[in-house]
Short mmCIF file of C-alpha atoms and ligand atoms in Angstrom, two decimals:
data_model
loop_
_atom_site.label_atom_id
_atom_site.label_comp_id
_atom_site.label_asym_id
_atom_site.label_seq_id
_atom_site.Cartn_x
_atom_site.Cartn_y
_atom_site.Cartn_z
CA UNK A 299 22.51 -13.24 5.34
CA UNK A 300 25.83 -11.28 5.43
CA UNK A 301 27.42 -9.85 8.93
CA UNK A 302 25.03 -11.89 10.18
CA UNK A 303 27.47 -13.38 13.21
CA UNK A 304 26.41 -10.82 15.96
CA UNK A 305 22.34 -12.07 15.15
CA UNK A 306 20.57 -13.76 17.82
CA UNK A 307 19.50 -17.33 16.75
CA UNK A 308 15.97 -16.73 16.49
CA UNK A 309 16.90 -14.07 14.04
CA UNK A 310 19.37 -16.38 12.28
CA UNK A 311 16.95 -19.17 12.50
CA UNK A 312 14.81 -17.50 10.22
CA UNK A 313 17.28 -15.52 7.75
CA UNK A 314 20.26 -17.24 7.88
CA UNK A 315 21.56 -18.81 4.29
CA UNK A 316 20.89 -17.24 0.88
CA UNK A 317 22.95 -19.15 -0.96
CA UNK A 318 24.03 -17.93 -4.41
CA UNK A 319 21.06 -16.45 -5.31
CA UNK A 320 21.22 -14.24 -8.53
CA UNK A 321 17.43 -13.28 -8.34
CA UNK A 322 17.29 -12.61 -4.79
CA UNK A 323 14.26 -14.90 -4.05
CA UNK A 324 13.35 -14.65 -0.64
CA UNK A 325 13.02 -18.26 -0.12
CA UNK A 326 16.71 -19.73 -1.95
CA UNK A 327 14.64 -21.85 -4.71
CA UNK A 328 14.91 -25.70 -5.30
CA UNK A 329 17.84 -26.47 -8.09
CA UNK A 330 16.35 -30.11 -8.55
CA UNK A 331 18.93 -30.55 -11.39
CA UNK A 332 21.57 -33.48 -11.04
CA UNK A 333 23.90 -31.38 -13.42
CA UNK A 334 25.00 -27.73 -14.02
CA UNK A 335 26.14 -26.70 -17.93
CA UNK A 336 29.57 -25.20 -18.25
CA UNK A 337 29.68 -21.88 -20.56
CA UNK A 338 33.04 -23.24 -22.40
CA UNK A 339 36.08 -25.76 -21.78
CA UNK A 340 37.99 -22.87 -20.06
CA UNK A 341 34.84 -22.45 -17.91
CA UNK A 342 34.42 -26.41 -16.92
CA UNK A 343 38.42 -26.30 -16.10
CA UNK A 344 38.60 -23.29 -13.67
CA UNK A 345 35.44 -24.59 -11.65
CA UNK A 346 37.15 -28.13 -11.64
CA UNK A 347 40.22 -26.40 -10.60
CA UNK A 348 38.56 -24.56 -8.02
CA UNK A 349 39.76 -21.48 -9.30
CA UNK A 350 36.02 -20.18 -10.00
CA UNK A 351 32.83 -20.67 -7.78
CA UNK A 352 30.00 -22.18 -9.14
CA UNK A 353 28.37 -25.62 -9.57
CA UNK A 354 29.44 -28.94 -11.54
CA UNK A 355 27.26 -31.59 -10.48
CA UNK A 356 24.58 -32.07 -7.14
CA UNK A 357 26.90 -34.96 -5.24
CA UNK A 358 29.31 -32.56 -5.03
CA UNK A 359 27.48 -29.01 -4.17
CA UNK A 360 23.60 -28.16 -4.75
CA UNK A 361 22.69 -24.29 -4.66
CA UNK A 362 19.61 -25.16 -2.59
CA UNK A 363 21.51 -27.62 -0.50
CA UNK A 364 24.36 -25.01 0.32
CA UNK A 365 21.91 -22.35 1.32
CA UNK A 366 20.87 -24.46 3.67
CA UNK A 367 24.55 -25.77 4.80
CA UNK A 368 25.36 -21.89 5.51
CA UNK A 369 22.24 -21.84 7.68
CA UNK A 370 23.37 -24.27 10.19
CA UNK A 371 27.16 -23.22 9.82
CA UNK A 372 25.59 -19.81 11.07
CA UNK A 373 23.39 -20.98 13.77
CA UNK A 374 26.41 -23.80 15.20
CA UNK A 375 28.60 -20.26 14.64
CA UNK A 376 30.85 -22.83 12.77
CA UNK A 377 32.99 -21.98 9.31
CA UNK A 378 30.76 -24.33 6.85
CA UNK A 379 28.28 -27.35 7.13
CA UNK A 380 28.47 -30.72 4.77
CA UNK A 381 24.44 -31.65 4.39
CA UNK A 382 24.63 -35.28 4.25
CA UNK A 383 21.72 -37.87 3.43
CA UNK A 384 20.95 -38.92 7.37
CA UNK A 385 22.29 -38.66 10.62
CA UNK A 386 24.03 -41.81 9.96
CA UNK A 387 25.50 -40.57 6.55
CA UNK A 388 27.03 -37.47 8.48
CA UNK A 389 28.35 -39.34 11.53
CA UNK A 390 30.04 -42.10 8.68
CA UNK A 391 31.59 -39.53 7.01
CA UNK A 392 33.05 -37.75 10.14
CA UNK A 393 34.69 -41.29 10.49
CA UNK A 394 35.75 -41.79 7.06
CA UNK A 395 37.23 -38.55 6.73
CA UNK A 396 39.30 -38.99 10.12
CA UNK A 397 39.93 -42.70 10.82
CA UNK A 398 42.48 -44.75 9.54
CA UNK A 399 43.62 -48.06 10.03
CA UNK A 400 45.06 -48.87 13.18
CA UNK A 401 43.10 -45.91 14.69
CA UNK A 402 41.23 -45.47 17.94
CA UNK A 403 38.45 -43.79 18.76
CA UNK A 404 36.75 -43.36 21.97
CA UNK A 405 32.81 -43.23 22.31
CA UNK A 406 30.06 -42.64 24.63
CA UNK A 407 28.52 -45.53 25.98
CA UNK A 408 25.16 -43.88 25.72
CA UNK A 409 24.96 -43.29 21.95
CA UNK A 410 22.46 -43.45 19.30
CA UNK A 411 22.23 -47.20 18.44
CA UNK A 412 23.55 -46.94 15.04
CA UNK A 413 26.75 -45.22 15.69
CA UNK A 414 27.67 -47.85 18.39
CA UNK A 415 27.07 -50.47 15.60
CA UNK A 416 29.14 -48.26 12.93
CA UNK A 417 32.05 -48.48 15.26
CA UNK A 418 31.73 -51.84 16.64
CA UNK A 419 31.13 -53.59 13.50
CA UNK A 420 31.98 -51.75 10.74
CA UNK A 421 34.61 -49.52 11.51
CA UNK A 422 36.14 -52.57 13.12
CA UNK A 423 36.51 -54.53 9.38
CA UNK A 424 38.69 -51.85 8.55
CA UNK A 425 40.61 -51.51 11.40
CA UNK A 426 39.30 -49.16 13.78
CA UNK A 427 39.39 -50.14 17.37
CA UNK A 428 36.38 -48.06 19.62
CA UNK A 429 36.48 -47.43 23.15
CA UNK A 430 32.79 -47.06 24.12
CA UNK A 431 32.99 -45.31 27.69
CA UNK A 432 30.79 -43.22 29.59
CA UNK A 433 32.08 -39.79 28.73
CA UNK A 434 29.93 -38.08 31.99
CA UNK A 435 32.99 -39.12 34.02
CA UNK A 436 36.11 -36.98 32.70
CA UNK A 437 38.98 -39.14 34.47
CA UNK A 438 37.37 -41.91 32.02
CA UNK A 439 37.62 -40.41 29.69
CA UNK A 440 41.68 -39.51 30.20
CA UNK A 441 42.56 -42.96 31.02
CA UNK A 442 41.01 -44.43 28.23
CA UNK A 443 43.40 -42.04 25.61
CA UNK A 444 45.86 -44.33 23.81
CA UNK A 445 49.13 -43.06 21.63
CA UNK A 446 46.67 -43.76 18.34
CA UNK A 447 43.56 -42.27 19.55
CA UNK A 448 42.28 -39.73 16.83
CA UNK A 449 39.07 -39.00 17.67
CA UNK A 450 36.70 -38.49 21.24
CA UNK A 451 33.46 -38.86 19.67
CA UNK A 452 30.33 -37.72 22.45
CA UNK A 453 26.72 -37.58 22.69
CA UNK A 454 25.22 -35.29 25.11
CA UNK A 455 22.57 -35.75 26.17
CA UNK A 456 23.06 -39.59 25.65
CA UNK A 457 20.42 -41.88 24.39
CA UNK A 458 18.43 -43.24 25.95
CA UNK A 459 19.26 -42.17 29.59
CA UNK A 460 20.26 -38.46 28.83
CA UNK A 461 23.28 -38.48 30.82
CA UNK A 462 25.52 -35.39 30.23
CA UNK A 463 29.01 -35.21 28.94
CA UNK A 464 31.06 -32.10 29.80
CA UNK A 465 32.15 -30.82 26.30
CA UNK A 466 34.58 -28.08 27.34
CA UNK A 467 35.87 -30.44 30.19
CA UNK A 468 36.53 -33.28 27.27
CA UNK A 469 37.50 -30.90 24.65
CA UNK A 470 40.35 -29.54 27.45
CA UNK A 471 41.39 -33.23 27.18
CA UNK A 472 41.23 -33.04 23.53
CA UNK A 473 42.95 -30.22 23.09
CA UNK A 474 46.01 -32.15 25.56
CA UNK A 475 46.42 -35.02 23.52
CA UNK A 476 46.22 -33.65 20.44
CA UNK A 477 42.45 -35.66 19.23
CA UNK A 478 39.66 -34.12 17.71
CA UNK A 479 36.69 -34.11 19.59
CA UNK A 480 33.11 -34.53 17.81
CA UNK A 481 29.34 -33.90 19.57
CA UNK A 482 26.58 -35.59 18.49
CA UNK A 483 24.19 -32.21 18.92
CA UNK A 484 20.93 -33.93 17.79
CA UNK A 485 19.30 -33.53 21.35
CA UNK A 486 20.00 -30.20 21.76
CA UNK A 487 19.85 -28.64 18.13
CA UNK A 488 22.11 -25.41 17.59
CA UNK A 489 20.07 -23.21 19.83
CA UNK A 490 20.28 -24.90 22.85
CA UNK A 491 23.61 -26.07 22.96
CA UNK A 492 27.16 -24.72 20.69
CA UNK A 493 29.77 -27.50 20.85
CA UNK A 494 32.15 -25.39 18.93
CA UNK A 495 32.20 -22.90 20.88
CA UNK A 496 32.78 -25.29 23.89
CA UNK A 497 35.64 -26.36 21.97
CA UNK A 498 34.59 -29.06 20.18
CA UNK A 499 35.75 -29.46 16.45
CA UNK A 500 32.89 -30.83 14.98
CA UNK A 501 29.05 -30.89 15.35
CA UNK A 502 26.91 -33.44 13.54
CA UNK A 503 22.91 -33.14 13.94
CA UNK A 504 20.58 -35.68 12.73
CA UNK A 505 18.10 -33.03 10.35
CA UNK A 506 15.96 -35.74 10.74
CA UNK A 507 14.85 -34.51 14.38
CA UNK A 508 14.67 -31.38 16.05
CA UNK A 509 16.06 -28.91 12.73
CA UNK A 510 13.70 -30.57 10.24
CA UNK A 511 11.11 -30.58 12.89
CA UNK A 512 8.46 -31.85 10.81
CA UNK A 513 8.65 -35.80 11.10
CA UNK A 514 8.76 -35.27 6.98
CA UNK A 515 12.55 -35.79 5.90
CA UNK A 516 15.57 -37.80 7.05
CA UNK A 517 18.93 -36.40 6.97
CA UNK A 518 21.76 -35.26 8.75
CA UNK A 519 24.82 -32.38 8.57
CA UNK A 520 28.43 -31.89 9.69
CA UNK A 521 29.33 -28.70 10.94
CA UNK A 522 33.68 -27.49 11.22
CA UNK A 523 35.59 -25.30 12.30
CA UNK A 524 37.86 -23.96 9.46
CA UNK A 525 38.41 -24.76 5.69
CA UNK A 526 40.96 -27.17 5.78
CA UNK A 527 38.34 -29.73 7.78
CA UNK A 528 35.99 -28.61 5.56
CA UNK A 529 38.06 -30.06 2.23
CA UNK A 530 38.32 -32.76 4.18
CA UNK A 531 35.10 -33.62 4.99
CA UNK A 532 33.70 -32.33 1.49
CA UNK A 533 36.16 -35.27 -0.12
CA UNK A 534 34.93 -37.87 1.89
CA UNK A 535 31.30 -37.19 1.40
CA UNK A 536 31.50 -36.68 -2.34
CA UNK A 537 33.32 -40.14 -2.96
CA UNK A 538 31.24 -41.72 -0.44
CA UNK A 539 27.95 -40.44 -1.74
CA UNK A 540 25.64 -39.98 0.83
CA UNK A 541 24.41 -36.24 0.06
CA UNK A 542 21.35 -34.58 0.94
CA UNK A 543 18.80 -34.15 -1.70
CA UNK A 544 18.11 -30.28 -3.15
CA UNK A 545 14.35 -30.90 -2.18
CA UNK A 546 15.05 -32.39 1.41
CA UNK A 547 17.67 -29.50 1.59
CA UNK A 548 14.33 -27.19 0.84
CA UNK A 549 12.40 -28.85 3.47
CA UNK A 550 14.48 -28.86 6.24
CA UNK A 551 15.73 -25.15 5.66
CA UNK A 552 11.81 -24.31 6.01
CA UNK A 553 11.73 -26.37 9.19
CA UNK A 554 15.00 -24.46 10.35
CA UNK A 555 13.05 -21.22 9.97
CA UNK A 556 10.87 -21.94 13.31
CA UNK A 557 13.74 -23.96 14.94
CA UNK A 558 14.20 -21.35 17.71
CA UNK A 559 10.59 -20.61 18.64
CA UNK A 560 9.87 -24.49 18.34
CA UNK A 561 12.87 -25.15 20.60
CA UNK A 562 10.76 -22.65 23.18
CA UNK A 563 8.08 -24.42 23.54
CA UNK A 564 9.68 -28.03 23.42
CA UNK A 565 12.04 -26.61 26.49
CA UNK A 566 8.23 -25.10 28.37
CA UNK A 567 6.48 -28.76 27.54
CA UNK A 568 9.48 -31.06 28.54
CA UNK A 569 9.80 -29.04 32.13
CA UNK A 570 6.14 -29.35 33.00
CA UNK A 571 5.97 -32.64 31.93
CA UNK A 572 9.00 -34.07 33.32
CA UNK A 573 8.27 -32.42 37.00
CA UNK A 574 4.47 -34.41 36.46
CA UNK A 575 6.29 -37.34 36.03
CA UNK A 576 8.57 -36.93 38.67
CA UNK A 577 6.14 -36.20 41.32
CA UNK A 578 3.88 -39.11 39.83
CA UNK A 579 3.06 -42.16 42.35
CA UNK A 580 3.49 -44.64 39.31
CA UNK A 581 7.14 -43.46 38.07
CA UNK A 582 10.24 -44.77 39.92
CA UNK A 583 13.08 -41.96 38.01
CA UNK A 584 12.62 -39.03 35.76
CA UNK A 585 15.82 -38.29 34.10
CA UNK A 586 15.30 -34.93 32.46
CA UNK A 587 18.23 -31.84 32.53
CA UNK A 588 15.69 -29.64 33.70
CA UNK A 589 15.33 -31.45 37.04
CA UNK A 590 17.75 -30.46 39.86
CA UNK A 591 17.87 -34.21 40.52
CA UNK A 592 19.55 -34.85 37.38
CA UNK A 593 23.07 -36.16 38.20
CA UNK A 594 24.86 -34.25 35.65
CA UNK A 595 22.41 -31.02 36.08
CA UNK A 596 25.07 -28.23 37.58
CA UNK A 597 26.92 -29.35 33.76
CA UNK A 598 23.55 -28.72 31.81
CA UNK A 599 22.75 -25.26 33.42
CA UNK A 600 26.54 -24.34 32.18
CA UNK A 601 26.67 -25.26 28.79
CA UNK A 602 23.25 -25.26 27.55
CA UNK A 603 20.79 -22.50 27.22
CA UNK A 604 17.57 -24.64 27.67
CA UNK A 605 16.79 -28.69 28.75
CA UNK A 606 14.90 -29.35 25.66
CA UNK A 607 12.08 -31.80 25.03
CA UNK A 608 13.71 -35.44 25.68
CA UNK A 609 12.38 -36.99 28.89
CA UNK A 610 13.66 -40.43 30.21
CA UNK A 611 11.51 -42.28 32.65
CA UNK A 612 11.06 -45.63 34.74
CA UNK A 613 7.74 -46.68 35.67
CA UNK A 614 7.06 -49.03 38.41
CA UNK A 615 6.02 -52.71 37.09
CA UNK A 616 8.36 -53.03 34.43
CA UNK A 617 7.65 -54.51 31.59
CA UNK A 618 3.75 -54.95 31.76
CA UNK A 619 3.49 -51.19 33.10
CA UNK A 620 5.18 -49.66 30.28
CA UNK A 621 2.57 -51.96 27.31
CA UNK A 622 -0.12 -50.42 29.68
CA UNK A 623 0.75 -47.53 29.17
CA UNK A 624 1.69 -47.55 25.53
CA UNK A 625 -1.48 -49.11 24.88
CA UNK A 626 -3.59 -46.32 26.65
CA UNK A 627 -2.21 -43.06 25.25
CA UNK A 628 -4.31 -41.54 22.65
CA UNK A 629 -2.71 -37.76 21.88
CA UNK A 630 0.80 -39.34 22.38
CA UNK A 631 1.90 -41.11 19.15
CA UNK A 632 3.91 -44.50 19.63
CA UNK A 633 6.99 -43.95 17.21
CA UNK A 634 10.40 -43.95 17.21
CA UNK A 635 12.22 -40.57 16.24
CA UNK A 636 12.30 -37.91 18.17
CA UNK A 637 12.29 -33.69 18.00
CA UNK A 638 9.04 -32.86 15.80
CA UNK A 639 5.98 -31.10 16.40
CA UNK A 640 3.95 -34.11 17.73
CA UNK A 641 4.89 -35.60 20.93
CA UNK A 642 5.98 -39.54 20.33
CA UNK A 643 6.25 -42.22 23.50
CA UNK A 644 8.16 -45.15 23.54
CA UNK A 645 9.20 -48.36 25.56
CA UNK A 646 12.10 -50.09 24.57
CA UNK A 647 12.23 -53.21 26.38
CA UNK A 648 8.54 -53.86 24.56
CA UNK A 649 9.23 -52.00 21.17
CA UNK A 650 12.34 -51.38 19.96
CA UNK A 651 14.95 -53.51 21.93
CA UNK A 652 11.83 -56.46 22.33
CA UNK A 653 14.23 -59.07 20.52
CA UNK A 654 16.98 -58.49 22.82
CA UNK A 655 17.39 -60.38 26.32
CA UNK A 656 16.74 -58.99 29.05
CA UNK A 657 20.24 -58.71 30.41
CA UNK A 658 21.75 -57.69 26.91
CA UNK A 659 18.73 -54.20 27.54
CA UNK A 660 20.10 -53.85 31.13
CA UNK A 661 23.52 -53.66 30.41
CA UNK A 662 22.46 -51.22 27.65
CA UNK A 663 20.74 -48.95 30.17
CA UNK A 664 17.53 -49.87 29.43
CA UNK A 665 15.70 -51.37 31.96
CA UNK A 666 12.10 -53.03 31.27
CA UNK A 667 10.52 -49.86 33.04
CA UNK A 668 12.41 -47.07 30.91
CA UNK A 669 9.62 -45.01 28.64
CA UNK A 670 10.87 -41.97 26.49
CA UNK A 671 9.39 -39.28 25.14
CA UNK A 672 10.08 -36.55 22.73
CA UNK A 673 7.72 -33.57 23.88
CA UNK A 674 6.00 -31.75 21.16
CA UNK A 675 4.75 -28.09 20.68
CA UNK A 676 0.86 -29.14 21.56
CA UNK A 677 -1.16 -27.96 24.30
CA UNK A 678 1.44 -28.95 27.41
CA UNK A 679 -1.78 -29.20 29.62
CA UNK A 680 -3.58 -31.68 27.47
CA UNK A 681 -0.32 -33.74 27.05
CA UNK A 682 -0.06 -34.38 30.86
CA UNK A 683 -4.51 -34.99 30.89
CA UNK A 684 -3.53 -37.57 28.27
CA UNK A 685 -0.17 -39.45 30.14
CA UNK A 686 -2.59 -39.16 33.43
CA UNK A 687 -5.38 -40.84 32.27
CA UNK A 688 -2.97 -43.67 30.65
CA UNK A 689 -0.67 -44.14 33.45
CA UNK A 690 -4.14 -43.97 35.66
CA UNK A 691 -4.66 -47.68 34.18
CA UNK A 692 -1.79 -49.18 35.62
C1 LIG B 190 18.37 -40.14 15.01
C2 LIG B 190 19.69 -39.91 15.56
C3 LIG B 190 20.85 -40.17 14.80
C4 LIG B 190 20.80 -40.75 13.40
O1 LIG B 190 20.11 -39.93 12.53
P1 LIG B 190 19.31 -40.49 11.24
O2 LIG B 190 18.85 -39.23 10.59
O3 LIG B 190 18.21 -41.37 11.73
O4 LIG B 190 20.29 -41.25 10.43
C5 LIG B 190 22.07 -39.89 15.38
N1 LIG B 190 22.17 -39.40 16.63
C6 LIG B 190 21.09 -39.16 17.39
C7 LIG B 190 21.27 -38.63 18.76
C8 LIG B 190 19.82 -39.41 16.89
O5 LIG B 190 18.73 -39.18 17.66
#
């Protein structure tokens, strides 16, 4: 879409990227082609050279792929996006571009699992020393700036709590010291939340959750600022290797389409549901943005434009409480993952953090009580019938 900027997001959400399209397909086709023919020597030079646009070979650009990067560049009203193979794949090659040796980075301490271990144990083989702080509390996040920190890297809302890290506060700091600061936006997506415009300098998003949508694909994107981060992070992803697929690329640009009006009703759903929960004689916390008892809510009302669908709760009775109730749900779906069209529940300290001890969880933030879930676009009324009924057999 050109001179598209000015476009609300629910207009961008569903016209945003074209691509190079010669035939002017509404829908930017699927180039499911590893390789792209040259028309002479001359030809294969000056798009080697960079001199002329066009396509070599899919690890390093994909029509279908970049039609889709130009989407979320639009919608994250960034310069360009780098469509990478998972979450994962696009928060490694934030790190590989940036980080040296010797380097220091400084992390929330409520971050996706994965990234913590990225940092802590293989970043660290190379040289990379990691911080992990909780970013809600600014003056933390000053004092813990050393001569060779590079990068502030923040997740807000945080997993699993959702506690809430000022980005323009942090990016003020940022901007100070001379770092680069980089959001994990996964919670949020692009309509709810802008980190670039707070004054971040780069957005990643797991696809694999609220853009997708769809529970059907698993990828991720980097969104910058201007070109020269864009070369940058371009290089490191092509000689790294973790691309997204032209297909996936297809999928999750069709899940894009709906992202706004989805993000509506996950925003609706997570409200109601988190204020049942709250008021709930069975439920010691609700941690939702939404709720003026949030501690960081006054932060979330500023720099987001809706609380989303990611609830945090602890129920009373622990550990036994939370199988109960993971046992009894029927419409909920026990699953990990989070931001599609089906509502998902889950308990940590009996799924997914099970093998750990008990103190290891707690000094996590996850007590033996803590349930979350990722509210879906269903029927909000027959969601809370169905967590009623279930927490009704504790
Ligand atoms: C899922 C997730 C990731 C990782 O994404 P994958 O697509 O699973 O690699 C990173 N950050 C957050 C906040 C996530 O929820």
């Amino acid at each position: 879409m050109e001179n598209s900027r000015d476009y609300s997001d629910a207009t961008k959400s569903v016209h945003a990227g074209v691509g190079m399209n010669e035939h002017l397909a509404v829908v930017p086709p699927i180039y499911q082609t590893s390789t792209f023919k040259f028309h002479d020597s001359d030809h294969g030079a000056s798009l080697f050279a960079g001199k002329e646009k066009g396509f070599i070979y899919s690890r390093m650009l994909n029509p279908t792929v970049l039609a889709f990067e130009d989407a979320v560049a639009e919608l994250e009203r960034g310069h360009k996006g780098i469509a990478c193979a998972s979450g994962m794949a696009a928060t490694h090659t934030i790190f590989t571009a940036l980080l040296d040796q010797g380097d220091h980075v400084i992390c929330s301490k409520a971050v996706y699992g994965p990234t913590t271990t990225l940092l802590s144990e293989i970043f660290s083989k190379f040289g990379v020393e990691t911080t992990f702080i909780d970013t809600s509390d600014i003056a933390a996040v000053k004092e813990a700036v050393k001569p060779n920190t590079k990068l502030i890297y923040v997740e807000t809302p945080g997993n699993p709590t959702l506690v809430i890290s000022d980005i323009a506060g942090i990016a003020e700091i940022a901007c100070d010291v001379g770092v680069k600061l980089a959001v994990d936006n996964t919670f949020m997506s692009p309509v709810l939340q802008k980190p670039l415009d707070l004054g971040a300098d780069i957005v990643m998003h797991s696809l694999t959750k609220f853009i997708n949508g769809h529970a059907d694909v698993v990828g991720g994107v980097v969104v910058v600022k201007d070109e020269r981060m864009y070369q940058i992070m371009r290089r490191a992803l092509n000689h790294t290797g973790g691309m997204l697929a032209p297909f996936d690329a297809f999928l999750v640009h069709r899940g894009l389409k709906t992202l706004a009006i989805r993000m509506k009703t996950h925003c609706l759903n997570g409200q109601k549901i988190a204020e049942f929960l709250e008021a709930h004689p069975k439920v010691n916390w609700t941690s939702y943005p939404g709720l003026p008892s949030h501690p960081q809510y006054e932060i979330a009302k500023k720099q987001m434009s809706g609380f989303g669908g990611m609830i945090a709760f602890g129920l009373k009775g622990g550990l036994e409480s939370g199988k109960i109730l993971m046992d009894n749900v029927h419409l909920l779906q026990l699953a990990v993952s989070l931001g599609g069209v089906e509502t998902l529940i889950q308990h940590p300290a009996s799924m997914t953090h099970a093998i750990m001890k008990k103190e290891a969880r707690e000094s996590a933030g996850i007590s033996d009580g803590l349930v979350r879930i990722s509210v879906g676009i269903e029927d909000v009324d027959e969601l809370i019938q169905d967590l009623k009924q279930a927490l009704d057999m504790i």
